Each structure stands twice: as structure tokens, then as C-alpha cells.
Short mmCIF file of C-alpha atoms in Angstrom, two decimals:
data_model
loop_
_atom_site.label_atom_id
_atom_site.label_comp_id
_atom_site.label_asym_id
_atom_site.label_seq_id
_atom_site.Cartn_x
_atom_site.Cartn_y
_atom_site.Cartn_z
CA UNK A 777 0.00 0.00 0.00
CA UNK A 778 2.67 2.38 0.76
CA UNK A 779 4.18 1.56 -2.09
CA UNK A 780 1.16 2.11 -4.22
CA UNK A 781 0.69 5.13 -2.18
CA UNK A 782 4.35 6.73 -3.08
CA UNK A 783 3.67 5.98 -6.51
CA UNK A 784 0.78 7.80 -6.73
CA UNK A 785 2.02 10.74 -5.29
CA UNK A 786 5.05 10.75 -7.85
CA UNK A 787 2.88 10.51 -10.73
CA UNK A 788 0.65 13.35 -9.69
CA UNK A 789 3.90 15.45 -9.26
CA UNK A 790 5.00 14.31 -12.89
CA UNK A 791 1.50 15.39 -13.89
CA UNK A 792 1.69 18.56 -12.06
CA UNK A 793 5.11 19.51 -13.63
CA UNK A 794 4.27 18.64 -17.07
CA UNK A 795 1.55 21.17 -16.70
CA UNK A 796 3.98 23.60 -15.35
CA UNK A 797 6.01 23.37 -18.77
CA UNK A 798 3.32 23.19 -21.19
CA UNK A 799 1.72 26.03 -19.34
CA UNK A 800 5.16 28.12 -20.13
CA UNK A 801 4.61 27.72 -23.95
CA UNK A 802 1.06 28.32 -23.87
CA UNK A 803 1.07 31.76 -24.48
CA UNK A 804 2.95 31.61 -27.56
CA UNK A 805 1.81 30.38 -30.98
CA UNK A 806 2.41 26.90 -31.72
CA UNK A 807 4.41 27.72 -34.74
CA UNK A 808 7.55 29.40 -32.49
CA UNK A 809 7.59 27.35 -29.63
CA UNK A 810 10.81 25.41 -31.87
CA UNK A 811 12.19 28.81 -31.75
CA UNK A 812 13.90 30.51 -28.74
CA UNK A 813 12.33 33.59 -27.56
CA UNK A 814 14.12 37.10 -27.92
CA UNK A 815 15.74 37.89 -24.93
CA UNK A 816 14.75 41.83 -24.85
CA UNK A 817 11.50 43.46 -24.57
CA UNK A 818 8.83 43.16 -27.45
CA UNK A 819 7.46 46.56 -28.09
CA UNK A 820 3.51 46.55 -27.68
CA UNK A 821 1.46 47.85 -31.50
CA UNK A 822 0.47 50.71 -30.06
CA UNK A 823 -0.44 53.16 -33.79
CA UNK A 824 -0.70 51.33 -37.46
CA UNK A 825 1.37 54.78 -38.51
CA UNK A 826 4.59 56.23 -37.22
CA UNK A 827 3.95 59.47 -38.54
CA UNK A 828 1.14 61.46 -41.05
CA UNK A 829 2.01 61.29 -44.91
CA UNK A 830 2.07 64.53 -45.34
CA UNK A 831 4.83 65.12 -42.50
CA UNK A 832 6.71 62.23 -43.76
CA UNK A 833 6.99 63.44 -47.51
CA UNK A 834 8.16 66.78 -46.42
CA UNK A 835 11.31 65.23 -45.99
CA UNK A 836 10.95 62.90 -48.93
CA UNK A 837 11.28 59.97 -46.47
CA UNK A 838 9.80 57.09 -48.62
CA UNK A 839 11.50 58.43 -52.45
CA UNK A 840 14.81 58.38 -50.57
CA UNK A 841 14.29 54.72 -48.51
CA UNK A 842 13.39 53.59 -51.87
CA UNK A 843 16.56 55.19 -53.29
CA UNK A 844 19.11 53.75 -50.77
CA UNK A 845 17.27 50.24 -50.73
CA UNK A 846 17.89 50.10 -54.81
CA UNK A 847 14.42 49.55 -55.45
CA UNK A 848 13.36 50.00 -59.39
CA UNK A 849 10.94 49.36 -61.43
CA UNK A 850 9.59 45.89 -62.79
CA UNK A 851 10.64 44.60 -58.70
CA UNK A 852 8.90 42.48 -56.54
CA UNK A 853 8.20 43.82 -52.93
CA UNK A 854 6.77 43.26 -49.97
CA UNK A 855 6.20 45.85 -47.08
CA UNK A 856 5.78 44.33 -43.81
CA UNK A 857 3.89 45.39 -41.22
CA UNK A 858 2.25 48.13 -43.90
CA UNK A 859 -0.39 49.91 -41.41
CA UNK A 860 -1.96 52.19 -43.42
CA UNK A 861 -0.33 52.01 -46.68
CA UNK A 862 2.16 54.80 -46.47
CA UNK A 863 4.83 52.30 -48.16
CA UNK A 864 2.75 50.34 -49.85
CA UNK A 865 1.25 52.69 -52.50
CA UNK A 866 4.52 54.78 -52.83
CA UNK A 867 5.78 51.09 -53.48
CA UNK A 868 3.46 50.45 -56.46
CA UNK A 869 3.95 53.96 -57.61
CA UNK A 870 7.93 52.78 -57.77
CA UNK A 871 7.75 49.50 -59.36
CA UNK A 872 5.21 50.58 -61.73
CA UNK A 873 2.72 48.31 -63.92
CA UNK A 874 5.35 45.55 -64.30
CA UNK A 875 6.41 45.19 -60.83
CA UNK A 876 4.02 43.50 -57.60
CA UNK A 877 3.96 44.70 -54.10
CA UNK A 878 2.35 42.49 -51.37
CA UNK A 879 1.47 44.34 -47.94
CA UNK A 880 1.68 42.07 -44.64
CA UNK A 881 0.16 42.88 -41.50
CA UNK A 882 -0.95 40.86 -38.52
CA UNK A 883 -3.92 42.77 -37.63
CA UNK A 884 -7.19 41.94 -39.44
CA UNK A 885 -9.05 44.86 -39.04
CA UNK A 886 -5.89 47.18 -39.95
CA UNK A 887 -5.72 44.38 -43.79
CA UNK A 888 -9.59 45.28 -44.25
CA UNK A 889 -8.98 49.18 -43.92
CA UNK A 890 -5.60 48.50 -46.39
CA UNK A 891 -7.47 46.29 -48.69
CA UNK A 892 -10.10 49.41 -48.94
CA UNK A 893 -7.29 52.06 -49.82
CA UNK A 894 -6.47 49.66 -52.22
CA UNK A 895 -9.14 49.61 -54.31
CA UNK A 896 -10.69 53.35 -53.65
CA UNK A 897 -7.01 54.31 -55.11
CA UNK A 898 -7.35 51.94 -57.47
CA UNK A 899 -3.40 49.87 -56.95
CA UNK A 900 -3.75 47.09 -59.19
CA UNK A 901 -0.28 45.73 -58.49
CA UNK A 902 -1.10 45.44 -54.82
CA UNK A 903 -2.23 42.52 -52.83
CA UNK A 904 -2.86 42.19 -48.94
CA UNK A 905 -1.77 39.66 -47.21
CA UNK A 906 -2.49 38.40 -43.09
CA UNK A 907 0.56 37.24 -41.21
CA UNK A 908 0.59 35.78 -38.24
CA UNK A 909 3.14 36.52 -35.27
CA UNK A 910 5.61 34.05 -36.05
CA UNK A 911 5.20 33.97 -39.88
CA UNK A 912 4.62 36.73 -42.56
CA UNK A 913 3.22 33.71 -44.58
CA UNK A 914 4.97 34.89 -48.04
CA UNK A 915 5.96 32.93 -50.72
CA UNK A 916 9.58 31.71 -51.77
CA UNK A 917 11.68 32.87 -53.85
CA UNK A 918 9.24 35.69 -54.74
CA UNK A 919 10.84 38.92 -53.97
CA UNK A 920 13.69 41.20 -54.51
CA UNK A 921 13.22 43.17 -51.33
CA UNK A 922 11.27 42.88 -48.10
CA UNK A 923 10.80 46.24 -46.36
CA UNK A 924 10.23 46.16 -42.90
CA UNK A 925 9.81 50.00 -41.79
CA UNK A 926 9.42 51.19 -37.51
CA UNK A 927 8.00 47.66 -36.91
CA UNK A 928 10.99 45.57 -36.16
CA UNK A 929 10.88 46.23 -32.52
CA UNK A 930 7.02 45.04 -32.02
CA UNK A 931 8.04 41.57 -33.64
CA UNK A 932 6.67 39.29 -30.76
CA UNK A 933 8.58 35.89 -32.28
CA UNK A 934 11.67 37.34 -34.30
CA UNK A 935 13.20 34.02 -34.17
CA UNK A 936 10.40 32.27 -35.86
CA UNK A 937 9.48 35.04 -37.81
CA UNK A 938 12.53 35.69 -39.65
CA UNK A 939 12.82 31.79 -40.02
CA UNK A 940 10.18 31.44 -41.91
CA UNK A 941 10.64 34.73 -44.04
CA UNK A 942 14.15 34.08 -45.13
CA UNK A 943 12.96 31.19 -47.99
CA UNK A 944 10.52 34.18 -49.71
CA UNK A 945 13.81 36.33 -51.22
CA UNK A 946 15.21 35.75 -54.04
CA UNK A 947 18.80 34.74 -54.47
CA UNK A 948 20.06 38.30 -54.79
CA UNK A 949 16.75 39.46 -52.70
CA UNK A 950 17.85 41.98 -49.59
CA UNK A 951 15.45 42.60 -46.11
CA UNK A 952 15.80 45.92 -45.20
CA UNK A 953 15.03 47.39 -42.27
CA UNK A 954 13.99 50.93 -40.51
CA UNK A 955 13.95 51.65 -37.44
CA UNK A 956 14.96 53.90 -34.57
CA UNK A 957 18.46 53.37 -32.54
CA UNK A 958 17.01 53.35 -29.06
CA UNK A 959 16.40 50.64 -27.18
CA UNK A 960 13.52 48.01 -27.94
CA UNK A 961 11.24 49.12 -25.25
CA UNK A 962 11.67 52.67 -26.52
CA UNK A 963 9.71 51.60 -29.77
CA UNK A 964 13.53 51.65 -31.49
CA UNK A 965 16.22 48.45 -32.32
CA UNK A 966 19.87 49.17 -31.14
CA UNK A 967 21.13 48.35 -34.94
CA UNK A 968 24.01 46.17 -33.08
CA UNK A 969 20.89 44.37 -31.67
CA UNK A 970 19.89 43.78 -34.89
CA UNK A 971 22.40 42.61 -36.85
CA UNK A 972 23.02 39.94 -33.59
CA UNK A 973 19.30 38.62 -34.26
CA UNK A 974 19.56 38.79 -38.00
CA UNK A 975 23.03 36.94 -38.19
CA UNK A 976 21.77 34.12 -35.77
CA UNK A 977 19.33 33.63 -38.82
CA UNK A 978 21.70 33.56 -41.62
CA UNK A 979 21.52 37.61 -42.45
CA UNK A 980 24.01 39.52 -43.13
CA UNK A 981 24.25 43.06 -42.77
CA UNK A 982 25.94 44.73 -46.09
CA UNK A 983 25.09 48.58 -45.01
CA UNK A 984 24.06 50.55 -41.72
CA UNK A 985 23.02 54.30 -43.21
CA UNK A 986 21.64 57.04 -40.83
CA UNK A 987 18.54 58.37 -41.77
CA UNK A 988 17.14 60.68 -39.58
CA UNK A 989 14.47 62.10 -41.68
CA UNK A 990 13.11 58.51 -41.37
CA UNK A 991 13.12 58.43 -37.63
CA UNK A 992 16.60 56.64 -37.33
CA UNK A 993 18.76 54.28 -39.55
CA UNK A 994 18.49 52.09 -43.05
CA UNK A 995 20.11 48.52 -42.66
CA UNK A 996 20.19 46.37 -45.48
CA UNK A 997 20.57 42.42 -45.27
CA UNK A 998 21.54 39.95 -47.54
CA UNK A 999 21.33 35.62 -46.92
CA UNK A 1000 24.61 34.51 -45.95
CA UNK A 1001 24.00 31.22 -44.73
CA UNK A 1002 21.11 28.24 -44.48
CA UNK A 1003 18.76 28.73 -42.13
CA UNK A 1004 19.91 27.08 -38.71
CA UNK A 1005 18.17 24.05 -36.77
CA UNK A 1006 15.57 25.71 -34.64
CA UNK A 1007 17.48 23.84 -31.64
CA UNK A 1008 20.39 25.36 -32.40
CA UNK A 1009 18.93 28.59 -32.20
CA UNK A 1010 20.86 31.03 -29.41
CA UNK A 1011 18.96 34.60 -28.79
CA UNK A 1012 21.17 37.30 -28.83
CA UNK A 1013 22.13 38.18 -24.91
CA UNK A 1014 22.15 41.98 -25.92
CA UNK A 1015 20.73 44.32 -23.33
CA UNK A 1016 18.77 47.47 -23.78
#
């Protein structure tokens, strides 16, 4: 009896800490829990625009972005995290009638106000597109850049996300990147932060430009290496 007893008791504390560790995933989608999380804070969504159009084309902001990423007509683009379109339809404008631009964001309701800019403006070489968290859910091999603009920071799986976005550029495709150099938590991505997270993914950084009409820096990326093991995945230990 005691002995049933003792083994009862250890199989309820198995039980008990098996719930412990699936409860310490359970927040997170079940698409990153292979990935490590970021060790830094995730900056909450807290506006679908960083600034108003007509403030940020006063200083040319998206023209010159466009300029320093190389992006010309006939490309392929995709602008993550697009909000309200700021990029998106300067995009189209840019790559013209030959080229595609696919806007990602996470948020459904902020896609349904996108997708009806869209159309009112009449963008026929625009698509929308949901992500998720952990995945912008694009294609391979499909484009020649992938814009990510002030949205780096709020990534809530960068790990997983930039896993599973590295297969959609092309060979000679480049991610670039926008953001301000202050620390995560600020709303901003220490660029030495991001380089760390982007090289642990097979990235490269091949420029670092200030741009302080566009609220901080310009990085561009280029694939270096495969994509690691998941498991062999270690998160940059870079404080803010």
C-alpha cells in the first residue's frame, strides 16, 4: 500500500510539472515554440502609422528609402507590417505596372482598412496579405526586397518570424530594415541588436546608413548562410 501510495504521489507530481512546462509555452503560438524567444522586450502595437504622410513626404522619407534600398521598377516587394499604406502605394507607384507589391500585417481589421485604400485608389499591383506573429506567410523565392519600416521592434517571435521569411527572397533578394536606434522598449532596435538577431538567422548586414528624416537608420541584409536548426537557435544576450 505504501508503495502504491508513493507511486501515486510521484505521478501526480509528474502530472503537475508537465503542466507547469506546457503552461510556459502556452502563451505563444504553436508555430515558435521550436524557436527561442528574444531575450529583450517586445514593443507593444500601439499606432498602425509612425507618422502622417504629409509630415513624412516633407522630408521625402519614402523616395529616398526607396533610393538607398535600390528599389526600381519591374521589382517584386513586400512591405511588412504596412499599417496604413504609407509604403505600400509609394511602393506600387515605384515599381510601376510591371512590378508586384504584397502588404503584410498581422492585424485583421488594420488588412480590411488596407485592402479598402487599395481599391478606392485603385493599386492594381497590390495585394494584402495576413501574417501571423511568427510567420509573414509569403511565398519563396518571390521577392527582390522585403521592407520592414518602424516595426521591427514590435516583432513578438523574431526568431520564428525571420525563419520562416528568409525562404521568400530571391537569391540576390535583400530585407531591409527601418527603425529607430534606441532601445527596444523605446519603440527603437539598437542596430548592433539587430544585426546579432539577424546573423543568428543567416543575415548579413551589407550597409548601416543614418537616416534621420526617417526616424533613425536604413540597414540592409543579404542571406549569408542556411537557415539554422531551430534547436540550435541562441537569442542574442544583448541588453537594452
Amino acid at each position: 500500500m505504501r508503495i502504491a501510495a508513493a507511486l501515486a504521489g510521484t505521478l501526480v507530481l509528474l502530472a503537475a510539472c508537465d503542466g507547469l512546462t506546457h503552461d510556459a509555452s502556452a502563451d505563444r503560438p504553436a508555430g515558435a515554440r521550436a524557436f527561442p524567444r528574444a531575450d529583450r522586450p517586445v514593443a507593444p502595437i500601439v499606432s498602425t502609422r509612425w507618422s502622417s504622410e504629409e509630415a513624412r513626404d516633407r522630408v521625402n522619407e519614402a523616395d529616398d528609402i526607396m533610393d538607398r534600398a535600390g528599389i526600381r521598377p519591374g521589382m517584386t516587394v513586400a512591405d511588412i507590417g504596412a499599417g496604413e499604406g504609407y509604403y505600400t502605394v509609394r511602393l506600387a507607384r515605384r515599381v510601376g505596372v510591371h512590378g508586384r507589391v504584397l502588404a503584410e500585417d498581422i492585424m485583421p481589421e488594420v488588412i480590411e482598412a488596407l485592402s479598402r485604400r487599395i481599391t478606392r485608389e485603385k493599386w492594381d499591383n497590390v495585394s494584402v496579405k495576413l501574417g501571423a506573429a511568427e510567420d509573414p506567410r509569403l511565398p519563396d523565392n518571390s521577392f527582390d526586397r522585403i521592407l520592414m519600416v518602424h516595426m521591427y521592434h514590435e516583432i513578438a517571435e523574431p526568431y520564428a518570424f525571420l525563419w520562416n521569411l528568409s525562404p521568400a527572397l530571391k537569391k540576390d533578394g535583400e530585407l531591409i530594415v527601418v527603425d529607430a536606434d534606441r532601445p527596444t522598449a523605446q519603440h527603437g532596435t539598437p542596430p548592433r541588436l539587430l544585426a546579432c538577431e539577424l546573423a543568428a538567422m543567416g543575415f548579413r548586414m551589407v550597409q548601416l546608413i543614418p537616416k534621420p528624416t526617417a526616424g533613425g537608420y536604413l540597414a540592409r541584409f543579404r542571406r549569408s548562410t542556411a537557415r539554422p536548426d531551430p534547436a540550435s537557435i541562441v537569442p542574442c544576450a544583448m541588453r537594452d
